Amino acid sequence: MQITEAAAVKKSGITTKELVIDAMLIALTYIFTAFVNLRLPIAANGGLIHLGNVPLFLAAIIFGRRTGTLAGAFGMGLFDLLSGWYLWAPFTFVIVGLMGFTVGAVTEKHHGYGWNALAIAAACVIKVVGYYIAEGFIYGNWVAPVTSIPGNLVQIGVAAIIVIPIAERLRITIQRRL
């Protein structure tokens, strides 16, 4: 059994180190979403502001689009499944996975504060538009989702304030050690 698993990993081109890094960043994204959060009483669904975007953006900037996609889709998707937000899980999986992919795709080829900020701004657009559409379908109402936009902007804004000053230095340091 172990030989078959090792052969599958080798065939996929993903190293054990990459697999461990992906798993760690999925876990960190889940933990920062689940335990470092504030529920808002203003939005139609109660709203939630969390710091899960911090490890998500760092994962994408440091390790690229594959790790960013996995950390976002599975880390925040698991939060929805394990925290009673079941209806949101498929939307979160796609929306946040796309956010991680986008940040990683932009920052794989372009490095620096400006590129990181641009990538996070693109992720912000994906989040606002994606969750607006998701809420429109869930609630059957295209006005109610507007109340979630400020929370989404705050969530991404806080993550950007934390990530942008440290991401480039952290990326360089980690890449040197791997």
GROMACS .gro file of C-alpha atoms in nm:
model
  178
    1MET     CA    1   0.000   0.000   0.000
    2GLN     CA    2   0.276   0.247   0.086
    3ILE     CA    3   0.459   0.180  -0.240
    4THR     CA    4   0.141   0.249  -0.439
    5GLU     CA    5   0.083   0.577  -0.251
    6ALA     CA    6   0.444   0.683  -0.302
    7ALA     CA    7   0.418   0.603  -0.673
    8ALA     CA    8   0.098   0.810  -0.700
    9VAL     CA    9   0.264   1.108  -0.531
   10LYS     CA   10   0.571   1.075  -0.755
   11LYS     CA   11   0.353   1.048  -1.065
   12SER     CA   12   0.156   1.361  -0.972
   13GLY     CA   13   0.476   1.564  -0.945
   14ILE     CA   14   0.393   1.685  -0.594
   15THR     CA   15   0.668   1.627  -0.340
   16THR     CA   16   0.610   1.527   0.019
   17LYS     CA   17   0.736   1.869   0.126
   18GLU     CA   18   0.478   2.041  -0.096
   19LEU     CA   19   0.203   1.815   0.036
   20VAL     CA   20   0.295   1.901   0.396
   21ILE     CA   21   0.310   2.275   0.318
   22ASP     CA   22  -0.031   2.260   0.148
   23ALA     CA   23  -0.183   2.072   0.442
   24MET     CA   24  -0.032   2.315   0.693
   25LEU     CA   25  -0.166   2.618   0.506
   26ILE     CA   26  -0.511   2.461   0.470
   27ALA     CA   27  -0.509   2.407   0.847
   28LEU     CA   28  -0.388   2.761   0.921
   29THR     CA   29  -0.653   2.910   0.694
   30TYR     CA   30  -0.919   2.704   0.871
   31ILE     CA   31  -0.790   2.798   1.218
   32PHE     CA   32  -0.768   3.171   1.141
   33THR     CA   33  -1.119   3.159   0.996
   34ALA     CA   34  -1.271   2.956   1.279
   35PHE     CA   35  -1.102   3.106   1.583
   36VAL     CA   36  -0.997   3.460   1.494
   37ASN     CA   37  -1.334   3.605   1.395
   38LEU     CA   38  -1.613   3.843   1.483
   39ARG     CA   39  -1.979   3.782   1.395
   40LEU     CA   40  -2.159   4.089   1.269
   41PRO     CA   41  -2.521   4.156   1.364
   42ILE     CA   42  -2.586   4.379   1.060
   43ALA     CA   43  -2.572   4.153   0.756
   44ALA     CA   44  -2.863   3.940   0.634
   45ASN     CA   45  -2.683   3.618   0.729
   46GLY     CA   46  -2.529   3.756   1.046
   47GLY     CA   47  -2.199   3.816   0.867
   48LEU     CA   48  -1.856   3.713   0.979
   49ILE     CA   49  -1.527   3.898   0.974
   50HIS     CA   50  -1.227   3.669   1.017
   51LEU     CA   51  -0.852   3.664   0.960
   52GLY     CA   52  -0.854   3.350   0.743
   53ASN     CA   53  -0.753   3.561   0.445
   54VAL     CA   54  -0.415   3.633   0.605
   55PRO     CA   55  -0.274   3.278   0.577
   56LEU     CA   56  -0.461   3.238   0.246
   57PHE     CA   57  -0.291   3.540   0.088
   58LEU     CA   58   0.047   3.450   0.237
   59ALA     CA   59   0.011   3.094   0.102
   60ALA     CA   60  -0.065   3.224  -0.247
   61ILE     CA   61   0.210   3.490  -0.247
   62ILE     CA   62   0.480   3.263  -0.106
   63PHE     CA   63   0.393   2.927  -0.265
   64GLY     CA   64   0.185   3.016  -0.570
   65ARG     CA   65  -0.155   2.951  -0.717
   66ARG     CA   66  -0.183   2.576  -0.638
   67THR     CA   67  -0.122   2.624  -0.268
   68GLY     CA   68  -0.332   2.941  -0.261
   69THR     CA   69  -0.621   2.762  -0.428
   70LEU     CA   70  -0.603   2.465  -0.192
   71ALA     CA   71  -0.567   2.679   0.122
   72GLY     CA   72  -0.864   2.894   0.026
   73ALA     CA   73  -1.098   2.628  -0.107
   74PHE     CA   74  -1.037   2.363   0.156
   75GLY     CA   75  -0.944   2.583   0.455
   76MET     CA   76  -1.249   2.807   0.438
   77GLY     CA   77  -1.472   2.540   0.285
   78LEU     CA   78  -1.401   2.319   0.587
   79PHE     CA   79  -1.488   2.608   0.815
   80ASP     CA   80  -1.830   2.635   0.653
   81LEU     CA   81  -1.890   2.261   0.681
   82LEU     CA   82  -1.773   2.231   1.041
   83SER     CA   83  -1.931   2.553   1.171
   84GLY     CA   84  -2.289   2.513   1.056
   85TRP     CA   85  -2.268   2.729   0.743
   86TYR     CA   86  -2.333   2.422   0.523
   87LEU     CA   87  -2.523   2.609   0.256
   88TRP     CA   88  -2.225   2.837   0.198
   89ALA     CA   89  -1.962   2.561   0.161
   90PRO     CA   90  -1.988   2.505  -0.217
   91PHE     CA   91  -1.987   2.879  -0.283
   92THR     CA   92  -1.694   2.934  -0.047
   93PHE     CA   93  -1.502   2.646  -0.204
   94VAL     CA   94  -1.527   2.807  -0.548
   95ILE     CA   95  -1.504   3.177  -0.453
   96VAL     CA   96  -1.217   3.153  -0.205
   97GLY     CA   97  -1.038   2.892  -0.415
   98LEU     CA   98  -1.053   3.139  -0.705
   99MET     CA   99  -0.925   3.415  -0.476
  100GLY     CA  100  -0.622   3.203  -0.380
  101PHE     CA  101  -0.563   3.106  -0.742
  102THR     CA  102  -0.576   3.468  -0.857
  103VAL     CA  103  -0.340   3.601  -0.590
  104GLY     CA  104  -0.098   3.316  -0.660
  105ALA     CA  105  -0.117   3.354  -1.039
  106VAL     CA  106  -0.038   3.726  -1.021
  107THR     CA  107   0.242   3.695  -0.764
  108GLU     CA  108   0.413   3.387  -0.912
  109LYS     CA  109   0.550   3.599  -1.196
  110HIS     CA  110   0.556   3.944  -1.038
  111HIS     CA  111   0.702   4.022  -0.698
  112GLY     CA  112   0.685   4.330  -0.480
  113TYR     CA  113   0.448   4.533  -0.269
  114GLY     CA  114   0.260   4.680  -0.563
  115TRP     CA  115   0.195   4.341  -0.725
  116ASN     CA  116   0.087   4.193  -0.393
  117ALA     CA  117  -0.155   4.483  -0.343
  118LEU     CA  118  -0.290   4.442  -0.697
  119ALA     CA  119  -0.339   4.068  -0.645
  120ILE     CA  120  -0.524   4.126  -0.316
  121ALA     CA  121  -0.739   4.394  -0.481
  122ALA     CA  122  -0.834   4.140  -0.751
  123ALA     CA  123  -0.920   3.889  -0.477
  124CYS     CA  124  -1.136   4.155  -0.314
  125VAL     CA  125  -1.336   4.199  -0.635
  126ILE     CA  126  -1.379   3.821  -0.663
  127LYS     CA  127  -1.498   3.800  -0.301
  128VAL     CA  128  -1.747   4.088  -0.323
  129VAL     CA  129  -1.892   3.982  -0.660
  130GLY     CA  130  -1.883   3.610  -0.579
  131TYR     CA  131  -2.058   3.636  -0.244
  132TYR     CA  132  -2.306   3.892  -0.380
  133ILE     CA  133  -2.411   3.641  -0.647
  134ALA     CA  134  -2.411   3.352  -0.396
  135GLU     CA  135  -2.631   3.546  -0.153
  136GLY     CA  136  -2.861   3.649  -0.436
  137PHE     CA  137  -2.922   3.284  -0.518
  138ILE     CA  138  -2.947   3.174  -0.155
  139TYR     CA  139  -3.189   3.448  -0.048
  140GLY     CA  140  -3.370   3.484  -0.379
  141ASN     CA  141  -3.325   3.857  -0.338
  142TRP     CA  142  -3.071   4.084  -0.507
  143VAL     CA  143  -3.099   4.370  -0.256
  144ALA     CA  144  -3.017   4.189   0.071
  145PRO     CA  145  -2.663   4.090  -0.039
  146VAL     CA  146  -2.565   4.457  -0.049
  147THR     CA  147  -2.552   4.452   0.333
  148SER     CA  148  -2.263   4.202   0.322
  149ILE     CA  149  -2.038   4.414   0.102
  150PRO     CA  150  -1.899   4.634   0.384
  151GLY     CA  151  -1.804   4.328   0.589
  152ASN     CA  152  -1.632   4.169   0.290
  153LEU     CA  153  -1.439   4.491   0.224
  154VAL     CA  154  -1.332   4.517   0.589
  155GLN     CA  155  -1.226   4.152   0.590
  156ILE     CA  156  -1.004   4.191   0.283
  157GLY     CA  157  -0.884   4.536   0.393
  158VAL     CA  158  -0.766   4.410   0.733
  159ALA     CA  159  -0.593   4.114   0.569
  160ALA     CA  160  -0.424   4.347   0.320
  161ILE     CA  161  -0.298   4.573   0.600
  162ILE     CA  162  -0.142   4.270   0.770
  163VAL     CA  163  -0.015   4.085   0.462
  164ILE     CA  164   0.125   4.352   0.229
  165PRO     CA  165   0.399   4.483   0.464
  166ILE     CA  166   0.529   4.134   0.551
  167ALA     CA  167   0.458   3.913   0.249
  168GLU     CA  168   0.755   4.001   0.032
  169ARG     CA  169   1.011   3.970   0.309
  170LEU     CA  170   0.854   3.644   0.427
  171ARG     CA  171   0.846   3.509   0.069
  172ILE     CA  172   1.215   3.579   0.019
  173THR     CA  173   1.310   3.429   0.356
  174ILE     CA  174   1.105   3.111   0.308
  175GLN     CA  175   1.214   3.057  -0.053
  176ARG     CA  176   1.581   3.078   0.054
  177ARG     CA  177   1.528   2.810   0.318
  178LEU     CA  178   1.337   2.563   0.099
   0.00000   0.00000   0.00000
